[in-house]
Amino acid sequence: MFAMWTAQAHAQTTSTTPNTALPKIDVTASADATTEGSGSYAGRTATIAGKTEQAIKEIPASVSVLTRQRMDDQNLTSIQDALKYVTGVQSVDYGDGTAYYKSRGNYLSIEFDGVPIIGGLQYLQQFDLAMYDRIEVIRGPSGVMDGVTDPGGTVNLVRKRPQDTFHVSTETQVGSFGSFRQAIDVTGPLNKDGSLRGRAVVVGSDALQSVDRTRQKEVMAYGAIDYDFSPRTTLSVSGGYQVNPINGLDYGASGVTDADGNLIGRVPSSYSQNFSPSWNYGYTSLYEVNGNLVHRFENGWKSQTTLFYRHELAKSDYAYAGPGATADGLTFFGEQKQRNTYDWWGADTNVTGPIKAFGQTHTLTIGANYSLESSTADSGFVALNGPFDGQTFSLFDPNAVEKADVPFAFGSNNRIEQYGIYAQARIHLLTPLTLVLGAREAFLQEQSQPTIPDVTDWSTQAQVNHRFLPNVGLVYDITPAMTAYASYSRFLTAQTATTYSGGLLPARTGEQYEVGLKNSFFNNRLATTAALFRINDNNRAITDPNNPLGSIAGGKSTDQGFEFEVTGQPLANWNVYAGYTYLNVNYENDMPNLTDGTDPKHLFKLWTKYLFSQGTLRGLSVGGGMLAQTRISRGVEQGAYAIFNAQVGFQFNKHVQASLNLNNIFNRDYYIRPPGNFFSTFGARRNVMLTVRSDF
């Protein structure tokens, strides 16, 4: 969120494509896991678990792939909306174009085309999904590849690549809240022999939101070039730029408190109420450049090196309500002014290839990666009084809150550096049995320097040197269509809390145990995964019982549960996705924070679409889905709810199609983030989206 102070070549799907479907798109051999043009919700392979394409059924972990087809069918254009429809993931909006993301009771980390970027996901604006081919998610610790991270899992955003045939597509969307979006995507060869290929994606949108008076605009441009120095060596370079201004941003109302300050309920209002003055605004700009060099050796080995840089500027000036409110909506308001900058540098280099021994062919990956986040944070705060000194404002008349002159009163420079070397071996013990061994030697340092009101020396908040992170898994192919697996992995998470005397706390440590069963059906068109997991999280920072102003590493938590996912095409014209998660979180000698209360015990997600390819209904498609979860709480409880969506579409010819989506059919009122002492976020009301796509 803008208020950062509150937290810190294509494995083509084999299916029969009807004449009414979009033409199949051929892609270059360097993008084996590409989902664009597959027409399927199932991703057969993923790169997130080992830096190279691996069959999902052979990965001893829970992996989901959100394909380009499903993003298009559900009109998913932001990472917040996309991750809401990934099994086991909580995507909790903050009302300002950002969100926080959790899985298995813990935060998620992020990769961009396999390059881990520390601190690059939570509460931050991300690029429009028009520039991505797919989203890969691995649930559970992934420290071998990513380093010192939270154990919830990792999101890998995989960019679209240039294609070797000319292709242009457009997308026009009009929404019932008063929104308009236009996207254009052009790709193809740039020279006669096709060794140089390019791609350009441009998006513009202007959208009113479900909450009254909130308006968010976006302009995004993405470009990529691939050049084949030879049939075995390819250089890929890409860059992106995006701006997101938002007016009337609203962080919602705080909960109702009693005379002792205890939360007892929510302020009665419509679920479209904007509780902030109209002068609230935010602005985010981000740009990135990425370079990747791949060489494929004749003996089956492959080397690749990727360099990545991203910059983000987030500035805002807004009033928000709290702490607490009376039952009739009277509360204090404060004005917050902020300016944050972030610079991320990332690098990853690795080699992967086969080794023959003992009559079997094994696979070895060896690599190293580096991630640096440098950031600045300037902020100021003013408590706003009512018309008479000491009086409160009404949440139902927020425009009575006048803007103040807020100087920056706090400022800091921050630096988080992480690097490590890693290795992974896939050892075929027997024809149906594979042992997966992974290891990382990890290094991390976190530093900060106050700059406002005075510039002082840098201090170290966290230091990790020569920490060994292992991972081991077993994969057993019971039949060609059924695979069982078991895995164990350790994780390490740095902590910024300090002792009473100012000393650093040891890092959080823990491990995950997971067992699962993966199946494929209908000639690999449909896949299922069932998994049991348990995460033990130790050394969590808790308040020092002898010195309340300090912390000690004495907390523990256990996150355990069950996940089930089915995705793919049971019939050639029928796509389906469904995911269910049961999560039970227990704390020992520890207290959950305000984000822990947004983990529902039961979470179910569904989307399906069927295309008629024959008869009088030829070209017609129907689809729909739901999202259902049990209660959550941040002091005020949001009860269990289910949101239902539907879609109808028509393929006019092989070039033009249109669809009409009806979201939240029954206009269910609910909170995505229920009220606490500060902040809350409403779920979107019933709305309609008309989408027209062309493809040439």
XYZ file of C-alpha atoms in Angstrom:
696
model
C 0.000 0.000 0.000
C 1.012 3.649 -0.124
C 1.040 3.496 3.679
C 4.156 1.395 3.859
C 4.620 2.337 7.445
C 1.890 -0.120 8.402
C 3.955 -3.178 7.289
C 6.640 -3.654 5.456
C 9.562 -23.920 -27.015
C 6.024 -24.325 -25.371
C 4.706 -27.691 -24.204
C 1.622 -27.409 -26.426
C -1.545 -28.786 -24.839
C -2.896 -31.617 -26.960
C -6.537 -30.907 -27.512
C -8.961 -30.662 -30.360
C -9.560 -26.996 -31.139
C -12.926 -26.230 -32.734
C -13.160 -24.058 -35.828
C -14.580 -21.217 -33.765
C -11.574 -20.976 -31.449
C -8.783 -18.481 -31.869
C -5.982 -19.693 -34.156
C -3.166 -21.562 -32.457
C -0.089 -19.408 -31.887
C 3.351 -20.892 -32.495
C 6.075 -19.670 -30.187
C 9.829 -19.885 -30.165
C 11.543 -22.914 -28.740
C 13.069 -20.896 -25.938
C 9.748 -20.592 -24.107
C 8.872 -24.253 -23.533
C 6.364 -23.638 -20.745
C 4.453 -20.922 -22.617
C 0.681 -21.084 -22.111
C -0.352 -18.428 -24.649
C -2.320 -20.013 -27.463
C -2.807 -23.322 -25.642
C -6.511 -22.665 -25.067
C -6.237 -24.549 -21.766
C -6.381 -23.795 -18.056
C -3.749 -26.472 -17.392
C -0.043 -25.758 -17.381
C 1.866 -28.979 -17.935
C 5.269 -27.602 -17.021
C 6.650 -24.832 -14.806
C 10.018 -23.161 -14.294
C 9.507 -22.032 -10.698
C 10.858 -25.156 -9.002
C 14.216 -25.519 -10.706
C 15.139 -22.676 -13.101
C 14.196 -24.810 -16.100
C 11.038 -26.406 -17.457
C 9.872 -29.327 -15.334
C 6.717 -31.389 -15.601
C 4.455 -30.306 -12.750
C 3.645 -33.910 -11.898
C 7.373 -34.538 -11.280
C 7.799 -31.607 -8.847
C 7.582 -32.694 -5.153
C 5.600 -29.608 -4.157
C 2.244 -27.911 -4.722
C 2.486 -25.859 -7.924
C -0.316 -23.945 -9.654
C -0.147 -22.245 -13.050
C -2.582 -19.473 -13.948
C -2.556 -19.646 -17.746
C -3.082 -16.883 -20.284
C -6.390 -18.502 -21.292
C -7.821 -18.327 -17.778
C -6.637 -14.753 -17.269
C -8.475 -13.780 -20.469
C -11.638 -15.739 -19.679
C -11.945 -14.244 -16.188
C -10.827 -10.760 -17.304
C -7.987 -10.807 -14.771
C -5.892 -7.700 -15.381
C -4.200 -7.122 -11.995
C -2.150 -9.419 -9.823
C -4.581 -8.784 -6.934
C -7.477 -10.252 -8.913
C -5.373 -13.046 -10.405
C -4.020 -14.400 -7.124
C -7.527 -14.383 -5.665
C -8.158 -17.283 -8.042
C -5.080 -19.366 -7.251
C -5.501 -22.327 -4.907
C -4.605 -21.582 -1.297
C -3.699 -17.914 -1.819
C -5.196 -14.975 0.061
C -5.090 -11.698 -1.887
C -6.223 -8.886 0.419
C -6.784 -5.482 -1.227
C -5.740 -2.299 0.540
C -7.947 0.094 -1.423
C -5.043 1.891 -3.115
C -4.179 -0.449 -5.974
C -1.984 -2.694 -3.820
C -2.549 -5.752 -1.633
C -0.827 -8.256 0.595
C -0.611 -11.928 -0.354
C -0.453 -15.020 1.834
C -0.421 -18.782 1.516
C -0.395 -21.415 4.236
C -0.577 -18.672 6.872
C 2.525 -16.775 5.660
C 3.499 -14.111 3.173
C 4.485 -14.899 -0.409
C 7.701 -13.803 -2.120
C 8.177 -13.065 -5.817
C 10.262 -13.903 -8.865
C 10.275 -12.258 -12.281
C 11.088 -14.850 -14.945
C 12.854 -16.899 -12.295
C 14.885 -14.072 -10.736
C 14.009 -13.699 -7.013
C 13.511 -10.090 -5.902
C 13.512 -9.516 -2.160
C 10.668 -7.347 -0.855
C 9.147 -6.898 -4.316
C 5.560 -8.097 -3.838
C 3.767 -7.081 -0.645
C 1.932 -3.712 -0.591
C 3.443 -2.717 -3.949
C 2.008 -1.824 -7.339
C 2.680 -4.429 -10.059
C 2.515 -4.283 -13.833
C -0.708 -4.924 -15.703
C -1.101 -8.626 -16.509
C -1.268 -7.879 -20.257
C 2.535 -8.204 -20.305
C 2.606 -11.712 -18.786
C 2.144 -15.151 -20.307
C 1.393 -16.929 -17.041
C 1.651 -16.814 -13.254
C 3.338 -19.735 -11.517
C 2.839 -20.246 -7.776
C 4.678 -22.725 -5.583
C 3.197 -23.033 -2.092
C 5.481 -23.603 0.860
C 9.142 -22.672 1.469
C 11.303 -22.185 -1.620
C 14.493 -21.013 0.072
C 16.802 -23.152 -2.063
C 16.046 -21.016 -5.114
C 14.972 -17.765 -3.423
C 17.044 -17.518 -0.216
C 15.918 -15.879 3.021
C 12.156 -15.463 2.537
C 8.842 -16.085 4.238
C 7.655 -19.704 4.072
C 4.301 -19.071 2.391
C 5.639 -19.696 -1.103
C 6.702 -17.850 -4.238
C 4.946 -16.201 -7.174
C 6.778 -16.257 -10.524
C 5.541 -13.726 -13.097
C 6.576 -14.904 -16.573
C 6.605 -12.261 -19.299
C 5.262 -12.682 -22.817
C 7.962 -13.364 -25.384
C 8.166 -12.336 -29.053
C 6.708 -14.849 -31.505
C 8.137 -16.012 -34.812
C 4.983 -15.232 -36.832
C 3.256 -11.868 -37.146
C 0.322 -11.484 -34.816
C -1.748 -8.564 -33.545
C -4.527 -8.658 -30.978
C -6.687 -6.047 -29.301
C -8.864 -6.017 -26.203
C -11.575 -3.473 -25.396
C -13.445 -3.550 -22.082
C -16.306 -1.439 -20.764
C -17.542 -1.850 -17.174
C -20.730 -0.883 -15.401
C -18.997 1.208 -12.710
C -17.842 3.549 -15.464
C -14.603 1.970 -16.606
C -12.869 1.688 -19.968
C -9.777 -0.288 -20.903
C -7.958 -0.728 -24.198
C -5.029 -3.069 -24.896
C -3.032 -3.711 -28.087
C -0.479 -6.510 -28.499
C 1.727 -6.772 -31.613
C 4.450 -9.346 -32.224
C 6.400 -10.972 -35.036
C 9.758 -11.303 -36.837
C 11.802 -8.155 -37.472
C 14.136 -9.520 -40.161
C 13.871 -11.891 -43.111
C 15.224 -15.041 -41.478
C 13.263 -14.513 -38.235
C 16.355 -14.465 -36.025
C 15.233 -11.079 -34.651
C 11.746 -10.963 -33.164
C 9.878 -8.232 -31.320
C 6.800 -7.616 -29.234
C 4.976 -4.526 -27.999
C 2.028 -4.334 -25.584
C 0.251 -1.072 -24.739
C -2.593 -0.685 -22.224
C -4.651 2.322 -21.167
C -7.523 2.357 -18.690
C -9.716 4.799 -16.800
C -11.856 3.166 -14.163
C -14.246 4.138 -11.419
C -14.308 1.640 -8.579
C -16.979 -0.109 -6.540
C -16.363 2.445 -3.797
C -17.897 5.844 -4.594
C -15.573 8.610 -5.905
C -12.543 6.324 -6.241
C -11.028 6.561 -9.713
C -7.878 4.819 -10.916
C -6.127 5.356 -14.234
C -3.365 3.359 -15.855
C -0.977 3.603 -18.791
C 1.362 0.674 -19.440
C 3.859 -0.017 -22.231
C 5.922 -3.179 -22.614
C 8.457 -4.085 -25.279
C 10.617 -7.177 -25.838
C 13.191 -8.300 -28.397
C 14.669 -11.776 -28.926
C 17.755 -12.279 -31.076
C 19.222 -15.641 -32.079
C 22.979 -15.298 -32.392
C 22.821 -18.916 -33.507
C 20.257 -21.726 -33.315
C 21.629 -22.471 -29.830
C 22.176 -18.972 -28.398
C 19.415 -16.434 -27.766
C 19.522 -12.982 -26.182
C 16.257 -11.582 -24.831
C 15.834 -7.962 -23.741
C 12.622 -6.424 -22.412
C 11.424 -3.279 -20.700
C 8.227 -1.927 -19.225
C 6.808 1.369 -17.972
C 3.562 2.056 -16.101
C 1.870 4.897 -14.226
C -1.128 4.566 -11.884
C -2.717 7.761 -10.543
C -5.664 7.273 -8.186
C -8.071 9.934 -6.932
C -10.400 9.603 -3.963
C -8.518 6.616 -2.600
C -10.136 5.256 0.508
C -8.641 3.090 3.233
C -12.090 2.524 4.700
C -13.534 2.918 8.177
C -12.173 1.642 11.445
C -14.334 -0.516 13.687
C -16.694 0.701 16.378
C -15.091 0.746 19.834
C -16.552 0.870 23.309
C -15.535 3.259 26.097
C -12.481 1.114 26.859
C -11.300 1.076 23.227
C -12.360 -2.506 22.504
C -13.634 -3.285 19.030
C -17.306 -4.253 19.173
C -18.610 -3.942 15.601
C -18.614 -2.019 12.343
C -20.060 1.341 11.374
C -23.405 0.793 9.601
C -23.176 1.987 6.003
C -23.661 0.957 2.403
C -20.912 -1.184 0.922
C -20.087 1.560 -1.581
C -19.415 4.264 1.022
C -16.213 6.257 0.616
C -15.019 7.291 4.080
C -12.283 9.653 2.895
C -12.258 13.222 1.556
C -12.271 13.716 -2.208
C -8.805 15.338 -2.156
C -7.151 12.035 -1.247
C -4.778 10.948 -3.981
C -1.979 8.540 -4.782
C 0.451 8.129 -7.662
C 2.706 5.251 -8.604
C 5.152 4.914 -11.469
C 7.357 1.939 -12.198
C 9.714 0.864 -14.912
C 11.949 -2.133 -15.424
C 14.533 -3.605 -17.796
C 15.435 -7.270 -18.110
C 18.090 -9.146 -20.064
C 18.446 -12.902 -20.509
C 21.128 -14.885 -22.374
C 20.556 -18.591 -23.019
C 22.896 -21.095 -24.644
C 21.911 -24.683 -25.363
C 24.848 -27.068 -25.668
C 24.868 -30.074 -28.002
C 25.080 -32.501 -25.069
C 21.727 -31.341 -23.646
C 23.126 -28.869 -21.117
C 21.823 -25.323 -20.974
C 23.260 -22.180 -19.406
C 21.353 -18.986 -18.768
C 22.079 -15.659 -17.144
C 19.492 -13.003 -16.326
C 19.961 -9.396 -15.160
C 17.017 -7.381 -13.854
C 16.381 -3.822 -12.667
C 13.133 -2.222 -11.485
C 12.343 1.223 -10.073
C 9.148 2.269 -8.355
C 7.980 5.642 -7.055
C 4.929 5.788 -4.775
C 3.655 9.078 -3.389
C 0.398 9.940 -1.703
C -1.418 12.429 0.480
C -4.566 11.226 2.194
C -6.725 11.436 5.284
C -7.904 8.298 7.045
C -10.149 7.485 9.985
C -9.266 6.036 13.364
C -8.427 4.765 15.828
C -11.922 3.436 16.306
C -15.273 5.125 15.800
C -18.565 5.558 17.588
C -21.654 3.642 16.481
C -22.977 6.765 14.725
C -19.740 7.222 12.774
C -17.866 9.890 14.725
C -14.097 9.448 14.664
C -10.764 11.203 14.529
C -8.981 11.755 11.221
C -5.302 11.956 10.480
C -3.551 13.106 7.321
C -0.601 11.107 6.016
C 1.832 12.320 3.362
C 4.387 9.932 1.905
C 7.006 9.561 -0.761
C 8.698 6.179 -1.205
C 11.175 5.040 -3.836
C 12.416 1.521 -4.499
C 15.245 0.252 -6.635
C 15.630 -3.483 -7.156
C 18.627 -5.165 -8.738
C 18.562 -8.871 -9.465
C 20.833 -11.395 -11.144
C 20.660 -15.138 -11.620
C 23.026 -17.451 -13.476
C 22.772 -21.229 -13.709
C 23.598 -24.309 -15.740
C 21.353 -27.341 -16.087
C 21.887 -30.620 -17.821
C 21.731 -34.412 -17.843
C 24.207 -36.788 -16.218
C 24.208 -40.501 -17.062
C 25.163 -42.905 -14.305
C 24.182 -46.386 -13.118
C 22.012 -46.939 -16.169
C 19.849 -43.869 -15.463
C 19.783 -40.260 -16.679
C 19.833 -37.672 -13.899
C 19.531 -33.864 -13.972
C 21.781 -31.377 -12.193
C 21.269 -27.618 -11.752
C 23.932 -25.356 -10.256
C 23.591 -21.586 -9.939
C 23.885 -18.376 -7.983
C 21.650 -15.348 -7.588
C 21.777 -11.869 -6.103
C 19.058 -9.437 -5.047
C 19.351 -5.869 -3.756
C 16.566 -3.541 -2.672
C 17.469 0.094 -1.994
C 14.619 2.283 -0.828
C 13.853 5.676 0.615
C 10.844 6.471 2.802
C 9.735 9.997 3.713
C 6.513 10.563 5.647
C 4.627 13.108 7.684
C 1.488 12.955 9.797
C -0.905 15.567 11.183
C -3.851 14.859 13.488
C -6.837 16.737 12.058
C -9.282 18.462 14.421
C -12.934 19.142 13.793
C -14.635 22.530 13.358
C -13.959 23.139 17.031
C -10.739 22.089 18.680
C -10.913 18.524 19.961
C -14.114 17.550 18.156
C -14.411 14.611 15.805
C -15.590 14.260 12.199
C -18.412 12.169 10.822
C -17.457 9.257 8.596
C -20.572 10.074 6.570
C -19.319 13.575 5.739
C -15.600 13.072 5.016
C -15.415 16.129 2.726
C -15.712 18.246 5.857
C -12.128 17.165 6.527
C -9.929 19.939 5.160
C -6.465 19.308 3.821
C -3.584 20.443 6.018
C 0.013 21.370 5.277
C 1.924 18.212 6.178
C 5.732 18.418 6.200
C 7.910 15.315 6.081
C 8.816 14.554 9.693
C 10.396 11.124 9.268
C 12.740 9.805 6.641
C 15.073 6.895 6.103
C 17.239 5.100 3.581
C 16.969 1.328 3.593
C 18.989 -1.432 2.007
C 18.322 -5.184 1.857
C 20.949 -7.331 0.150
C 20.722 -11.068 -0.384
C 22.784 -13.568 -2.339
C 23.599 -17.255 -2.387
C 24.685 -20.287 -4.349
C 22.302 -23.175 -4.944
C 22.158 -26.647 -6.434
C 19.441 -29.127 -7.240
C 19.835 -32.730 -8.358
C 17.095 -34.978 -9.723
C 18.438 -38.482 -9.189
C 16.565 -41.404 -10.746
C 17.057 -44.163 -8.213
C 14.799 -46.485 -10.203
C 12.748 -45.990 -13.335
C 9.647 -44.896 -11.345
C 11.465 -43.326 -8.342
C 13.226 -39.953 -8.311
C 15.129 -38.367 -5.434
C 15.211 -34.536 -5.552
C 17.973 -32.925 -3.490
C 18.372 -29.170 -3.148
C 20.685 -26.980 -1.103
C 21.561 -23.302 -0.720
C 24.255 -21.355 1.089
C 22.487 -18.112 2.032
C 23.667 -14.593 2.907
C 21.556 -11.562 3.843
C 22.029 -8.088 5.313
C 19.430 -5.433 6.181
C 20.537 -1.867 6.940
C 18.826 1.474 7.511
C 19.846 5.115 7.895
C 17.629 7.883 9.336
C 17.549 10.986 7.108
C 14.759 13.126 8.666
C 14.839 15.007 10.977
C 18.595 14.325 11.093
C 20.974 12.236 9.028
C 22.721 9.653 11.174
C 24.897 6.605 10.557
C 23.762 3.372 8.968
C 22.765 0.582 11.343
C 22.308 -3.129 10.713
C 18.883 -4.630 11.434
C 19.573 -8.187 10.293
C 22.612 -10.209 9.309
C 22.682 -13.788 8.019
C 25.924 -15.442 6.929
C 26.633 -18.941 5.648
C 23.213 -20.379 6.458
C 22.572 -23.782 4.898
C 19.054 -24.359 3.558
C 18.295 -27.936 2.448
C 15.400 -29.455 0.561
C 14.706 -33.104 -0.161
C 11.873 -34.769 -2.049
C 10.839 -38.158 -3.337
C 8.693 -38.626 -6.441
C 7.223 -42.052 -7.233
C 5.395 -42.703 -10.501
C 2.780 -45.233 -9.405
C 1.438 -45.362 -12.965
C 2.134 -43.176 -16.003
C -0.854 -41.057 -14.895
C -0.417 -41.128 -11.104
C 2.478 -39.751 -9.050
C 2.997 -39.675 -5.290
C 5.511 -37.390 -3.606
C 6.884 -36.406 -0.223
C 9.150 -33.478 0.599
C 10.963 -31.743 3.431
C 12.364 -28.203 3.289
C 13.846 -25.729 5.728
C 13.459 -21.960 5.659
C 15.071 -18.901 7.166
C 13.392 -15.503 7.628
C 15.220 -12.446 8.933
C 13.560 -10.342 11.665
C 13.880 -6.601 12.183
C 12.620 -6.533 15.796
C 15.336 -5.904 18.391
C 15.983 -6.734 22.009
C 15.524 -4.210 24.825
C 19.198 -3.280 24.513
C 18.973 -2.848 20.714
C 20.533 -6.161 19.718
C 19.365 -8.184 16.729
C 17.105 -11.185 17.124
C 18.078 -14.492 15.526
C 16.271 -15.284 12.289
C 13.012 -17.181 12.257
C 13.639 -20.770 11.312
C 11.453 -23.711 10.538
C 10.595 -26.519 8.225
C 7.775 -27.824 6.074
C 6.654 -31.425 5.627
C 4.441 -32.193 2.644
C 2.992 -35.301 1.007
C 0.828 -35.360 -2.069
C -0.696 -37.210 -4.975
C -0.850 -35.935 -8.557
C -2.978 -37.439 -11.335
C -3.532 -36.765 -15.005
C -6.527 -37.789 -17.089
C -7.766 -37.667 -20.677
C -4.351 -37.852 -22.323
C -2.905 -35.277 -19.896
C -5.591 -32.689 -20.614
C -6.821 -32.675 -16.990
C -4.628 -32.696 -13.876
C -5.337 -32.970 -10.150
C -3.169 -32.388 -7.076
C -3.948 -33.313 -3.467
C -1.508 -32.347 -0.703
C -1.132 -32.456 3.083
C 1.305 -29.985 4.648
C 2.661 -28.861 8.008
C 4.873 -25.800 8.635
C 6.688 -25.367 11.954
C 7.747 -21.732 12.455
C 10.185 -21.055 15.319
C 11.916 -18.056 16.943
C 9.112 -15.641 16.092
C 9.575 -12.196 17.647
C 7.403 -11.663 20.732
C 7.352 -9.038 23.485
C 10.032 -9.502 26.125
C 8.103 -10.376 29.348
C 10.774 -8.638 31.447
C 11.214 -5.579 29.199
C 8.019 -4.700 27.305
C 9.878 -2.228 25.053
C 12.014 -5.029 23.613
C 11.489 -8.363 21.891
C 12.756 -11.897 22.233
C 12.733 -14.808 19.784
C 10.326 -17.013 21.715
C 7.205 -17.458 19.582
C 6.132 -20.486 17.620
C 3.366 -21.264 15.165
C 2.162 -24.341 13.340
C 0.385 -24.052 9.994
C -1.101 -27.248 8.670
C -3.780 -28.245 6.253
C -4.956 -29.844 3.040
C -5.152 -28.611 -0.557
C -6.874 -29.999 -3.619
C -6.783 -28.639 -7.163
C -8.205 -29.777 -10.496
C -7.449 -27.923 -13.715
C -7.567 -28.521 -17.453
C -9.899 -29.807 -20.153
C -12.069 -32.844 -19.422
C -13.501 -32.267 -22.916
C -11.884 -30.502 -25.847
C -14.232 -27.509 -25.565
C -14.585 -27.487 -21.782
C -12.088 -25.822 -19.434
C -12.355 -26.130 -15.671
C -10.432 -24.982 -12.611
C -11.283 -25.697 -8.966
C -9.218 -25.365 -5.807
C -9.996 -26.095 -2.155
C -7.847 -25.330 0.916
C -8.222 -26.240 4.575
C -5.857 -24.274 6.842
C -5.424 -24.538 10.601
C -3.025 -22.067 12.254
C -1.982 -22.434 15.900
C 0.212 -20.006 17.875
C 2.276 -20.977 20.896
C 3.554 -18.229 23.200
C 2.716 -15.803 20.389
C -0.059 -13.488 19.259
C -1.260 -13.190 15.649
C -0.986 -9.761 14.021
C -3.733 -8.004 12.077
C -2.949 -9.787 8.812
C -3.070 -13.250 10.394
C -6.791 -12.806 11.022
C -7.488 -12.760 7.269
C -6.651 -16.457 6.815
C -9.940 -18.373 6.414
C -10.020 -21.978 7.576
C -11.841 -23.097 4.412
C -11.297 -21.529 0.980
C -12.861 -22.691 -2.312
C -12.390 -21.282 -5.823
C -13.998 -22.315 -9.110
C -14.086 -21.190 -12.729
C -15.290 -23.080 -15.807
C -16.127 -22.335 -19.426
C -17.687 -24.371 -22.245
C -17.584 -23.513 -25.967
C -20.231 -24.890 -28.341
C -18.530 -25.899 -31.589
C -21.398 -27.504 -33.500
C -25.065 -27.020 -34.300
C -27.157 -23.905 -33.920
C -25.202 -22.803 -30.819
C -21.850 -22.941 -32.593
C -19.630 -20.110 -31.407
C -21.534 -19.581 -28.144
C -19.657 -19.993 -24.869
C -20.961 -20.070 -21.314
C -18.957 -19.960 -18.124
C -18.999 -19.061 -14.487
C -17.458 -19.585 -11.111
C -17.402 -18.755 -7.462
C -15.177 -17.844 -4.534
C -16.250 -18.987 -1.074
C -14.558 -18.730 2.299
C -15.287 -19.071 5.992
C -15.072 -16.310 8.601
C -12.116 -13.986 9.092
C -11.474 -11.278 11.657
C -9.298 -8.262 12.358
C -11.134 -7.411 15.568
C -14.406 -7.077 13.656
C -15.572 -10.331 12.112
C -16.488 -10.948 8.489
C -18.712 -14.004 8.334
C -18.516 -16.754 5.735
C -19.553 -15.698 2.246
C -19.680 -16.884 -1.372
C -19.412 -14.750 -4.512
C -20.853 -16.086 -7.785
C -19.868 -14.943 -11.286
C -21.149 -15.809 -14.762
C -20.090 -15.262 -18.365
C -21.627 -15.616 -21.816
C -19.671 -15.076 -25.002
C -19.809 -15.461 -28.756
C -17.127 -16.172 -31.352
C -18.246 -14.235 -34.449
C -15.433 -15.665 -36.569
C -11.837 -16.765 -36.078
C -10.788 -13.135 -35.592
C -13.428 -11.513 -33.340
C -15.111 -12.613 -30.119
C -17.086 -10.872 -27.382
C -18.063 -11.806 -23.847
C -20.256 -10.392 -21.096
C -19.249 -11.060 -17.483
C -21.633 -10.606 -14.551
C -19.678 -10.498 -11.295
C -21.120 -10.899 -7.787
C -24.435 -11.997 -9.282
C -26.372 -11.820 -6.020
C -24.784 -8.498 -4.977
C -23.357 -9.986 -1.761
C -22.136 -7.346 0.711
C -18.837 -8.319 2.294
C -15.447 -7.121 3.464
C -12.259 -8.296 1.820
C -10.496 -6.815 4.842
C -12.810 -6.348 7.831
C -12.327 -3.340 10.126
C -9.718 -3.148 12.855
C -8.537 -0.106 14.804
C -7.743 1.357 11.372
C -8.743 0.578 7.780
C -11.143 -1.764 6.015
C -11.864 -2.753 2.416
C -15.210 -3.598 0.821
C -15.609 -6.322 -1.777
C -16.817 -5.161 -5.191
C -20.567 -4.849 -5.686
C -22.450 -6.483 -8.572
C -21.031 -5.302 -11.876
C -21.017 -6.098 -15.592
C -18.019 -6.162 -17.926
C -18.270 -6.260 -21.726
C -15.104 -7.435 -23.481
C -14.409 -7.498 -27.224
C -11.225 -9.169 -28.476
C -9.774 -9.283 -31.972
C -6.991 -11.534 -33.154
C -5.191 -11.371 -36.523
